[in-house]
Coordinates of N, CA and C in Angstrom, one line a residue:
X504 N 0.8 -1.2 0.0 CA 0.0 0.0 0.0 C 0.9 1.3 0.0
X505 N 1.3 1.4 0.7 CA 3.1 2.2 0.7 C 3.4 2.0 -0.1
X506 N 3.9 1.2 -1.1 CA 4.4 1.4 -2.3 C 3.6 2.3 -3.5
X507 N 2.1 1.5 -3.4 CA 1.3 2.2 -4.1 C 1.0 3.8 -4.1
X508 N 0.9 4.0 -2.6 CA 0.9 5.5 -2.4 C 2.2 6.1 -2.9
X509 N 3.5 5.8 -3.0 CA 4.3 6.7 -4.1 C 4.2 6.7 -5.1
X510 N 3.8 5.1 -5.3 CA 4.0 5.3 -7.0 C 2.3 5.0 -7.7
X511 N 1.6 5.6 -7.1 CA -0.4 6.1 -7.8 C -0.3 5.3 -9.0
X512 N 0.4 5.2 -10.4 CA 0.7 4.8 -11.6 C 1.2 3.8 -11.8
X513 N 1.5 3.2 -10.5 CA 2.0 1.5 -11.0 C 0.8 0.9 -10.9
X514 N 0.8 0.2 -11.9 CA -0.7 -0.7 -11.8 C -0.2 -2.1 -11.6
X515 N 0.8 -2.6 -11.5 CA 1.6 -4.0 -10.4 C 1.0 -3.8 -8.9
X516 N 1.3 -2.3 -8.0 CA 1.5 -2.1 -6.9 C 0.2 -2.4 -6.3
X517 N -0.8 -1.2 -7.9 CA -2.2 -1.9 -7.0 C -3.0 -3.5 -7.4
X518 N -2.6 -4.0 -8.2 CA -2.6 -5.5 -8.4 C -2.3 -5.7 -7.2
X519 N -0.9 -5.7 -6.7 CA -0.4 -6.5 -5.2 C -1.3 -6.3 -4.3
X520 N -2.2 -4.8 -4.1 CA -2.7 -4.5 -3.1 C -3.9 -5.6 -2.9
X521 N -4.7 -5.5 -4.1 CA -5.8 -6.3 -4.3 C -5.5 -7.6 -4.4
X522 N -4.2 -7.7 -4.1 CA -3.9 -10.1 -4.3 C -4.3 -9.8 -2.5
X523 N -3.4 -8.9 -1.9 CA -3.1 -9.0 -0.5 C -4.8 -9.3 0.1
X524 N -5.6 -8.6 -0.3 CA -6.9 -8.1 -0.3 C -7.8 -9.2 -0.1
X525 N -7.2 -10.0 -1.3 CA -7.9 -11.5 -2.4 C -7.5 -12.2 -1.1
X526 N -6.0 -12.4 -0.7 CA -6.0 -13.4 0.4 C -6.6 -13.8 1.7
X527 N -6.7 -12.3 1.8 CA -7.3 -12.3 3.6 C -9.0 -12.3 3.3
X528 N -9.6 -12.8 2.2 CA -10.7 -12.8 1.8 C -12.0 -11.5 2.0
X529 N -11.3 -10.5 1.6 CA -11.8 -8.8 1.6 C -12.2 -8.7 0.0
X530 N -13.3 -9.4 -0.6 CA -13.2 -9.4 -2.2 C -14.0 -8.0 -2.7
X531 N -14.2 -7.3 -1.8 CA -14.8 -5.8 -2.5 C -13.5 -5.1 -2.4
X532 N -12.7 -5.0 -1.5 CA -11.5 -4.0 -1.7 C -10.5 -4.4 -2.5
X533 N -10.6 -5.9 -2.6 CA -9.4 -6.5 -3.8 C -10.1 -6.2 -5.2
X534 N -11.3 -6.2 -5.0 CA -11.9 -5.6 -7.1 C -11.8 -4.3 -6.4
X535 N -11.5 -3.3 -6.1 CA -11.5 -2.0 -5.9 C -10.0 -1.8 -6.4
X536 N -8.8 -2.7 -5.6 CA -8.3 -2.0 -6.2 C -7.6 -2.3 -7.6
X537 N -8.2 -3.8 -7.8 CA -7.9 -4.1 -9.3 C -8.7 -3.5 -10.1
X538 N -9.9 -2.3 -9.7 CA -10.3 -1.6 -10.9 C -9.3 -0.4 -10.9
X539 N -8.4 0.2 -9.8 CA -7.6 1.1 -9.7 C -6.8 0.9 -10.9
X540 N -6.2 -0.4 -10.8 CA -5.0 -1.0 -12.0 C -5.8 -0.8 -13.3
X541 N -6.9 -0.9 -13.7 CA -7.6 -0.5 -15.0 C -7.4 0.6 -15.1
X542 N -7.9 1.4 -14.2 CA -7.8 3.0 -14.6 C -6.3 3.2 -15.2
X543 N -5.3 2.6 -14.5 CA -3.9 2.8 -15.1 C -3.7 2.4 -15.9
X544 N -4.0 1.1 -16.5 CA -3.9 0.2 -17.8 C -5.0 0.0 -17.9
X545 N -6.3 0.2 -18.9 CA -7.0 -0.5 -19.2 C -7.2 -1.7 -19.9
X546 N -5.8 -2.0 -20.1 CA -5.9 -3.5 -20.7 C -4.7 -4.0 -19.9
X547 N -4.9 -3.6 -18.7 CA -4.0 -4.7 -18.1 C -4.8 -6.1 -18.4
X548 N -3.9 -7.1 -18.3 CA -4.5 -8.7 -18.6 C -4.5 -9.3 -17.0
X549 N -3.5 -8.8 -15.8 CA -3.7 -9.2 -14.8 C -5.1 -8.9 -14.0
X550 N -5.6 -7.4 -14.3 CA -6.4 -6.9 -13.3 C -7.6 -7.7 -14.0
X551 N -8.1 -7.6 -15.3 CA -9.3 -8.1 -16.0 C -9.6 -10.2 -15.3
X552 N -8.1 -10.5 -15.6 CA -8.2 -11.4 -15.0 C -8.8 -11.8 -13.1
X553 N -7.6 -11.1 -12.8 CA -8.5 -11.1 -11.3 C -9.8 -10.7 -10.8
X554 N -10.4 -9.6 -11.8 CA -11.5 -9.4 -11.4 C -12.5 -10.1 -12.0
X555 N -12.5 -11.2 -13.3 CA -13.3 -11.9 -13.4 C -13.2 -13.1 -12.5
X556 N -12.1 -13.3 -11.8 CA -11.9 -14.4 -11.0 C -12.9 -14.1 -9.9
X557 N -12.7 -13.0 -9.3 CA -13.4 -12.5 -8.0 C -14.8 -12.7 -8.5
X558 N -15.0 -12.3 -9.2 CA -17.0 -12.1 -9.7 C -17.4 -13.5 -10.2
X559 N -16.7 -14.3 -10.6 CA -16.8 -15.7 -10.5 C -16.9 -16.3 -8.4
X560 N -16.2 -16.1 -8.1 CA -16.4 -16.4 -6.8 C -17.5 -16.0 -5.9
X561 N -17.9 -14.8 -6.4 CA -19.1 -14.5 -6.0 C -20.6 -14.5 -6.6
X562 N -20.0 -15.1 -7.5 CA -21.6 -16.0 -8.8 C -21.8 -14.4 -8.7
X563 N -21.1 -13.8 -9.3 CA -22.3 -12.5 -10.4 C -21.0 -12.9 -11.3
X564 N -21.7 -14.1 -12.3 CA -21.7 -14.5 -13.4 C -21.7 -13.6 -14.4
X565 N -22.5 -12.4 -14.2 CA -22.7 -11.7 -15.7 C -21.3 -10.5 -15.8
X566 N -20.5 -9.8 -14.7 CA -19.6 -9.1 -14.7 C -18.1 -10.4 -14.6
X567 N -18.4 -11.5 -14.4 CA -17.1 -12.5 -14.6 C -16.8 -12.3 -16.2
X568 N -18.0 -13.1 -16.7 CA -17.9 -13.0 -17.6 C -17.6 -12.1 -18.8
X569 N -17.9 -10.8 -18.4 CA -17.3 -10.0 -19.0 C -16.4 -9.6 -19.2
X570 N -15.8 -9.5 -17.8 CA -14.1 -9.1 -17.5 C -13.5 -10.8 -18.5
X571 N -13.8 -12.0 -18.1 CA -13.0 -12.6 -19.0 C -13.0 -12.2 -20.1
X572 N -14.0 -12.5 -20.9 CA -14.5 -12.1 -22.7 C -13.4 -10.8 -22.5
X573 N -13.1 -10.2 -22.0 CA -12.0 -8.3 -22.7 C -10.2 -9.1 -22.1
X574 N -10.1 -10.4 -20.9 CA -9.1 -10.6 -21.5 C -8.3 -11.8 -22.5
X575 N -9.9 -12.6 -22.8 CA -9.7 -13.2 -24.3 C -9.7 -12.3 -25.5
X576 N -9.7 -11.3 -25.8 CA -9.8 -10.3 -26.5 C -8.4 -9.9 -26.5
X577 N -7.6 -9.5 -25.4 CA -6.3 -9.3 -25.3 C -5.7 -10.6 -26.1
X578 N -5.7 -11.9 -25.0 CA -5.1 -12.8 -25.5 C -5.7 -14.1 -25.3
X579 N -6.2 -14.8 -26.3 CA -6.8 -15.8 -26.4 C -6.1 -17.4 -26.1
X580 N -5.6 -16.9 -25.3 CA -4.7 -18.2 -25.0 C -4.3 -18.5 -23.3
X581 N -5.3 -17.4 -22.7 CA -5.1 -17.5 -21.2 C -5.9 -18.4 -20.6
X582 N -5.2 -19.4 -20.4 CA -6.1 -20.4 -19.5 C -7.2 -20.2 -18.9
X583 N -6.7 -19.5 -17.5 CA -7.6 -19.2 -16.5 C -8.9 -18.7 -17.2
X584 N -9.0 -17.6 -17.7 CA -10.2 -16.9 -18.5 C -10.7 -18.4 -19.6
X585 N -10.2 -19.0 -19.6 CA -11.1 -20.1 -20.4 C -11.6 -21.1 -19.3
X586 N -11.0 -21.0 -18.6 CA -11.5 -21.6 -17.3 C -12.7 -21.3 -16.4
X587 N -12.7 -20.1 -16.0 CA -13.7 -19.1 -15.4 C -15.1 -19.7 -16.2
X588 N -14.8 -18.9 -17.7 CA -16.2 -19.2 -18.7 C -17.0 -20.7 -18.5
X589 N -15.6 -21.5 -18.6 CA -16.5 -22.8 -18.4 C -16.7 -23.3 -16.7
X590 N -16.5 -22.7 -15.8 CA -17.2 -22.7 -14.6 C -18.0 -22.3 -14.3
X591 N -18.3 -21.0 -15.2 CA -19.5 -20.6 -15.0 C -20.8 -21.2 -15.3
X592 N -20.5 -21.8 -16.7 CA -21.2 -22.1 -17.9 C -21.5 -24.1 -17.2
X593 N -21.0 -24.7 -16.4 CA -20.9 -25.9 -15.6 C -22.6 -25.3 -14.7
X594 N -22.0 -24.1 -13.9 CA -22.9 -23.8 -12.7 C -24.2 -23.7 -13.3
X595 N -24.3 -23.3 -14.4 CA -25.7 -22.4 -14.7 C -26.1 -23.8 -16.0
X596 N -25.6 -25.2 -15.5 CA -26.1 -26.5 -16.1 C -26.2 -26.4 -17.7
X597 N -25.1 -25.7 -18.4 CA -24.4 -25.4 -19.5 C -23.6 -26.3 -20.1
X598 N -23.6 -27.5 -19.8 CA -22.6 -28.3 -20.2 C -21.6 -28.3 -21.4
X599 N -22.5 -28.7 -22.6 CA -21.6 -28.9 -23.8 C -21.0 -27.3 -24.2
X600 N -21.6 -26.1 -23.6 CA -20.6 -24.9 -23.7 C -19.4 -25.0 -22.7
X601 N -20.1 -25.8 -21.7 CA -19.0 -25.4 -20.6 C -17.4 -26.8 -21.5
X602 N -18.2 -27.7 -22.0 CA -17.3 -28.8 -22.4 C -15.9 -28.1 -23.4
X603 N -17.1 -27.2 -24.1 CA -16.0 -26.1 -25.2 C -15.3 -25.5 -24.7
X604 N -15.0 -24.9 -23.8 CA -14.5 -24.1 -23.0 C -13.2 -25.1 -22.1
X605 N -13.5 -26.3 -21.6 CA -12.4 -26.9 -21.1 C -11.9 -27.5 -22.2
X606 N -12.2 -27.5 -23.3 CA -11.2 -28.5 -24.5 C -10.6 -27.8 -24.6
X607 N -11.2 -26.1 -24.6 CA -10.3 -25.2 -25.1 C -9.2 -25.4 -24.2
X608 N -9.2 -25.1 -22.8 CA -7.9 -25.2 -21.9 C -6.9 -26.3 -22.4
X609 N -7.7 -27.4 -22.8 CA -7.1 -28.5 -22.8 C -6.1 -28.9 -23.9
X610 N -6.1 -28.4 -25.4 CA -6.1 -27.4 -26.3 C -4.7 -26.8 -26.4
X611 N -4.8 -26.3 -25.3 CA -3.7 -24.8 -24.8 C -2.7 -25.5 -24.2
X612 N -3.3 -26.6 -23.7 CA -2.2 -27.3 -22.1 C -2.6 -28.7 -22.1
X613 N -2.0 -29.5 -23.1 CA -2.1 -30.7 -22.9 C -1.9 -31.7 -21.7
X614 N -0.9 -31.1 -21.2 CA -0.7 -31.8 -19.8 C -1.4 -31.0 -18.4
X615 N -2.7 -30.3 -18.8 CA -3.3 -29.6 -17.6 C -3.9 -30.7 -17.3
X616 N -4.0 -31.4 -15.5 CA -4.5 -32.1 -14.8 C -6.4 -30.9 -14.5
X617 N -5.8 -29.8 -14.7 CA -7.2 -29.3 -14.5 C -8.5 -29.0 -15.5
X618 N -7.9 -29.3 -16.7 CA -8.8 -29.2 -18.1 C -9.4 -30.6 -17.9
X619 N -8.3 -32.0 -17.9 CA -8.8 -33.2 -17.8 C -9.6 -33.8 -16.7
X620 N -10.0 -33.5 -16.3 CA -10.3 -33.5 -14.3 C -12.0 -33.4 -14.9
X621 N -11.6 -32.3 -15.3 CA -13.3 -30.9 -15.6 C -13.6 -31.9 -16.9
X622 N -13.2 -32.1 -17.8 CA -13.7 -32.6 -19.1 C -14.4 -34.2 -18.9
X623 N -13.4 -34.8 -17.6 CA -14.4 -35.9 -17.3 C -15.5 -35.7 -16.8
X624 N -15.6 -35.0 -16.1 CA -16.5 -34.6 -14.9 C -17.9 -34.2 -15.7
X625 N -17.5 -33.3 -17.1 CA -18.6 -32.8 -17.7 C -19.0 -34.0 -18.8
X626 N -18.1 -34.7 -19.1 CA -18.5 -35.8 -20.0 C -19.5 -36.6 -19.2
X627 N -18.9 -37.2 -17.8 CA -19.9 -37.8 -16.8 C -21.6 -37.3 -16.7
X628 N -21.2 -36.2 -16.9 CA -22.8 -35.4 -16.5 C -23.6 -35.3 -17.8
X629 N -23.0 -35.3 -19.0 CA -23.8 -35.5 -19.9 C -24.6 -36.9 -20.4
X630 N -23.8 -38.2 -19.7 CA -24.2 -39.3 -20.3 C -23.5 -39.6 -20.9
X631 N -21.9 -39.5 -21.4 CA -20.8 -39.8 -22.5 C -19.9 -40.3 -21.4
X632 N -20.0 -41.5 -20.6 CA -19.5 -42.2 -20.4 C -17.9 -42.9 -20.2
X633 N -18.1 -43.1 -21.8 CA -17.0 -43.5 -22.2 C -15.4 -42.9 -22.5
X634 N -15.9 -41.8 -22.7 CA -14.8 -40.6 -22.7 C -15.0 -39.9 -21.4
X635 N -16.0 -39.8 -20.7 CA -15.5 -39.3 -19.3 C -14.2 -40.7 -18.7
X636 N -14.9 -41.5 -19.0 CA -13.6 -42.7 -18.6 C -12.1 -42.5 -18.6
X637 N -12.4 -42.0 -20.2 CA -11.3 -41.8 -21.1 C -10.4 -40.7 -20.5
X638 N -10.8 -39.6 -19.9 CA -10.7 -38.2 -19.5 C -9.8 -38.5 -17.9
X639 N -10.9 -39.7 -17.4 CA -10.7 -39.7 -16.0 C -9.2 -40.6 -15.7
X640 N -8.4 -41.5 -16.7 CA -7.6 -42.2 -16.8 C -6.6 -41.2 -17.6
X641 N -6.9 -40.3 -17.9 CA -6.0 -39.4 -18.6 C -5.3 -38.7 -17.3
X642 N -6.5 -38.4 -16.6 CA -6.4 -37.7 -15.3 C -5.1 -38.4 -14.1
X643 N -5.6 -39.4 -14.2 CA -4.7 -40.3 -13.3 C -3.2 -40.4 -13.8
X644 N -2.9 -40.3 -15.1 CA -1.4 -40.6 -16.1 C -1.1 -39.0 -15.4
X645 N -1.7 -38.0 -15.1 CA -1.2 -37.1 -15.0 C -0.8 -37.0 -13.2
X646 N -2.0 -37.2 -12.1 CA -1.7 -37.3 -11.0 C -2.2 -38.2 -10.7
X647 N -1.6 -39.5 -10.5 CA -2.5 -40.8 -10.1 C -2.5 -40.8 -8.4
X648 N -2.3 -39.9 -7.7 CA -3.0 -39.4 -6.3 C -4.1 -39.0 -6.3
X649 N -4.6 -39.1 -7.2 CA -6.0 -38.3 -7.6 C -7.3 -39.0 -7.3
X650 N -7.6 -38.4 -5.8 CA -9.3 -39.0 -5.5 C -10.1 -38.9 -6.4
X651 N -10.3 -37.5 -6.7 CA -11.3 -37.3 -7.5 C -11.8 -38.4 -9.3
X652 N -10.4 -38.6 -9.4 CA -9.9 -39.0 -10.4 C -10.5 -40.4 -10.9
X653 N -10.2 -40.9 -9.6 CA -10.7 -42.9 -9.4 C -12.3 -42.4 -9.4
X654 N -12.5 -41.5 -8.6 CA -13.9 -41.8 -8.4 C -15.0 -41.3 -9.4
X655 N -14.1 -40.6 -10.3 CA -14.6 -40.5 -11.7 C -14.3 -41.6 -13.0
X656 N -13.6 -42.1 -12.4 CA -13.3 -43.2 -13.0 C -14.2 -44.5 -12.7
X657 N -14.7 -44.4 -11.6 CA -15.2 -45.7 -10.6 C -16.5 -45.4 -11.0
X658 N -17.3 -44.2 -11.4 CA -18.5 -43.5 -11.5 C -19.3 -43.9 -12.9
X659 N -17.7 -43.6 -14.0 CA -18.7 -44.1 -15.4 C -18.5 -45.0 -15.8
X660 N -17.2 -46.3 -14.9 CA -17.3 -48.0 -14.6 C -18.9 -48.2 -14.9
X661 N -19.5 -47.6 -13.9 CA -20.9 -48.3 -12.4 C -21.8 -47.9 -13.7
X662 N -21.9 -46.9 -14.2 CA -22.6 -46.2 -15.0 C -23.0 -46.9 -16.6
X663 N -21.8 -47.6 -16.6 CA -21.4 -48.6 -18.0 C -22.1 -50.2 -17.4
X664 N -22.7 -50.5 -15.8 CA -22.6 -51.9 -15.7 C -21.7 -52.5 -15.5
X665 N -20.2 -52.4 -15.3 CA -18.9 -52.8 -15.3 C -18.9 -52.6 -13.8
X666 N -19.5 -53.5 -13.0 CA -19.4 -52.7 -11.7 C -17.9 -53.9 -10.7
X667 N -17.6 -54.8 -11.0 CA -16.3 -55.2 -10.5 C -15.3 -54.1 -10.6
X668 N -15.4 -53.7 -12.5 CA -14.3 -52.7 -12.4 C -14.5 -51.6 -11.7
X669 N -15.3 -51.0 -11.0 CA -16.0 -49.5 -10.8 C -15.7 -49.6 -9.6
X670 N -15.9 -51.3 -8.7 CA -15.3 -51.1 -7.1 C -13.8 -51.4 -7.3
X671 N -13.7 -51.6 -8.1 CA -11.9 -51.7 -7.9 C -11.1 -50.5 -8.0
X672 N -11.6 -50.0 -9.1 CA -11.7 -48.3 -8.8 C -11.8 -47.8 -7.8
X673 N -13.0 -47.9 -6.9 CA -13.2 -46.8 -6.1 C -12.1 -47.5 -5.1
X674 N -11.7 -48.7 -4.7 CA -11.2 -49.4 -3.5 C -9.8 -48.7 -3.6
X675 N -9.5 -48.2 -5.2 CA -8.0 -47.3 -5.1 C -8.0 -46.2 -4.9
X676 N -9.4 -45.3 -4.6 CA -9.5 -44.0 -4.3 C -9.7 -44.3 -2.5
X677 N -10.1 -45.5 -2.5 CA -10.6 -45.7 -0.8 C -8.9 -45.6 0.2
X678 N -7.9 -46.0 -0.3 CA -7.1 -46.3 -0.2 C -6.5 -45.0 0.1
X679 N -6.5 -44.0 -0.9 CA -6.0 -42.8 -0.7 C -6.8 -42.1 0.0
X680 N -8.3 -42.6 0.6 CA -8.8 -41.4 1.5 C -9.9 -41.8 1.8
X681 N -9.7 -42.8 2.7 CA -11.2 -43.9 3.7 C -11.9 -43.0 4.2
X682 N -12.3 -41.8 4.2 CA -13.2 -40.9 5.0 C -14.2 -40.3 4.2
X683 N -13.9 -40.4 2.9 CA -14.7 -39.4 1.5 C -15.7 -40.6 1.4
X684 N -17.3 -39.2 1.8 CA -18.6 -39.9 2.1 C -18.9 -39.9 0.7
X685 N -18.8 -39.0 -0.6 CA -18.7 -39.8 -1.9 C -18.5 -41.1 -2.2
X686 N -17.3 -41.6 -1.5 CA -16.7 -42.6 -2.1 C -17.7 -43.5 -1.3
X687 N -17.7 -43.6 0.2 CA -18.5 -44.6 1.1 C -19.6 -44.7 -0.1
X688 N -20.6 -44.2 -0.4 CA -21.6 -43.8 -0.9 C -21.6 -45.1 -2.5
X689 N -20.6 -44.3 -3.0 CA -20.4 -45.0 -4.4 C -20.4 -46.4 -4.1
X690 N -19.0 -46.5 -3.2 CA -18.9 -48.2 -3.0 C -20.0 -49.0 -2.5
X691 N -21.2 -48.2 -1.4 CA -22.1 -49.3 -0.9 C -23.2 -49.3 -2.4
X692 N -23.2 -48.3 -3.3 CA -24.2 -48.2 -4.3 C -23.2 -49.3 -5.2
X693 N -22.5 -49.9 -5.5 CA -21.9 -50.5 -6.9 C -21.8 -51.7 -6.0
X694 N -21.2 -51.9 -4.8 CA -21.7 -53.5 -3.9 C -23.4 -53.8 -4.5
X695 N -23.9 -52.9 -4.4 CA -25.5 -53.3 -4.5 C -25.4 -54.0 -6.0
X696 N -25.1 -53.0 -6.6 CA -25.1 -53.2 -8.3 C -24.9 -55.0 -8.3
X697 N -23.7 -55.1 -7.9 CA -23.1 -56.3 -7.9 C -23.6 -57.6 -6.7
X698 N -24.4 -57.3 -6.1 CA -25.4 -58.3 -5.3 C -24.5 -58.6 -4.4
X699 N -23.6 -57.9 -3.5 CA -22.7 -57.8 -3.0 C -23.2 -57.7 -1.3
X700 N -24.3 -57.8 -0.8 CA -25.0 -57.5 0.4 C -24.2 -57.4 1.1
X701 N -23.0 -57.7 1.8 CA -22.7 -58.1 2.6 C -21.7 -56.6 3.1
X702 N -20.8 -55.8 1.8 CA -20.2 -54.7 1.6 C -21.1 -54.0 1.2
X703 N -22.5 -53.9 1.0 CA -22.8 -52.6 0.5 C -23.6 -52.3 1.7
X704 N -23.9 -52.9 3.0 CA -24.2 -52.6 3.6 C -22.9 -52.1 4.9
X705 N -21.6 -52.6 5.0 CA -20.6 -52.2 5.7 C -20.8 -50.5 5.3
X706 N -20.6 -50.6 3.7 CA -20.1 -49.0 3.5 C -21.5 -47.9 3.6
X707 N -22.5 -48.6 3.6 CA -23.8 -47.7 3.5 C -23.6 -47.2 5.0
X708 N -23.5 -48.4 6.2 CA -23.2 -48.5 7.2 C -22.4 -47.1 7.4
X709 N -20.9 -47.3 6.8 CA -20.0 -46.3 7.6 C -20.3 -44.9 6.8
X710 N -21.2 -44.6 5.5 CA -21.7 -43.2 5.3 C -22.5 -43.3 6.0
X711 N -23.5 -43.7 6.6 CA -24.6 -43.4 7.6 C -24.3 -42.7 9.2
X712 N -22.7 -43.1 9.5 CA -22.7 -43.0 10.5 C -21.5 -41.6 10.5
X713 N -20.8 -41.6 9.4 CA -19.7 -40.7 9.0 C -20.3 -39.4 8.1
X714 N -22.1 -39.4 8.2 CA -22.2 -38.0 7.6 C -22.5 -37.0 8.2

């Protein structure tokens, strides 16, 4: 802030003010002062960025999205702002826009664990199964510590009927994290699938008592 107050015209200083701002979770003074950094640059790419980040976090959707769209306009090749749009576009039950939007990341950043993650996740939700599969084992080549990852994996198994494979699946996400009431959930539902009484009632059991 001291910095800023000498130098009024650095539009870094007041960026910094507004991350400082962003951290300690103050999101009206952190867009205040990344509209300060506009007024100095109106095309900064940082501040447009931050501030569609912030207006995403606070679902006013319609000013996210705007500040992204001006810094895809700068540069069409910034992740995050193709990111934003398709989180938005996920929330407001947009899928195959929101799917556009993460290929695009995906596209840009072949090795993003975060494009692949999202692209299963939206494949899952549409009923495309097979390539959420596809997405979710992509996911794993990239972090195979990845809860989320098995249990998207384990999801459009159970989904397909494959339900051996789908608890074997989840039993490698259980592995990395016996407490995820998802996963309890999944496993006592794909034991059933599988006429498995005996585990789908353990794990129904321990979400019942662990939620």
């Amino acid at each position: 802030l001291l910095l800023l107050q000498s130098n009024p015209k650095n539009e870094k200083y007041a960026i910094a003010c507004g991350n400082c701002y962003d951290m300690l979770g103050d999101k009206e003074n952190a867009a205040a002062y990344y509209q300060d950094a506009l007024k100095i640059n109106r095309n900064s790419e940082a501040a447009l960025l931050n501030l569609s980040t912030i207006y995403y976090e606070i679902k006013d959707f319609e000013r996210s999205r705007d500040y992204a769209d001006r810094v895809l306009s700068l540069n069409d090749k910034n992740v995050a702002a193709w990111q934003n749009l398709a989180n938005m576009a996920f929330c407001n039950a947009e899928y195959e826009q929101a799917l556009t939007y993460y290929q695009k990341m995906y596209e840009l950043n072949t090795n993003s664990y975060i494009a692949m993650i999202n692209i299963a996740n939206t494949y899952y939700y549409i009923g495309k199964y097979v390539l959420a599969l596809e997405f979710a084992r992509k996911s794993l080549e990239r972090l195979p510590s990845s809860v989320t990852a098995h249990i998207l994996a384990g999801n459009s198994l159970n989904a397909m009927g494959k339900y051996e494979k789908a608890i074997d699946m989840y039993l490698r996400a259980y592995e990395l994290d016996n407490a995820n009431l998802e996963l309890l959930n999944s496993l006592s539902d794909a034991y059933r699938s599988n006429n498995d009484w005996e585990n789908c009632m353990l794990f129904a059991w321990r979400y019942i008592t662990e939620a």
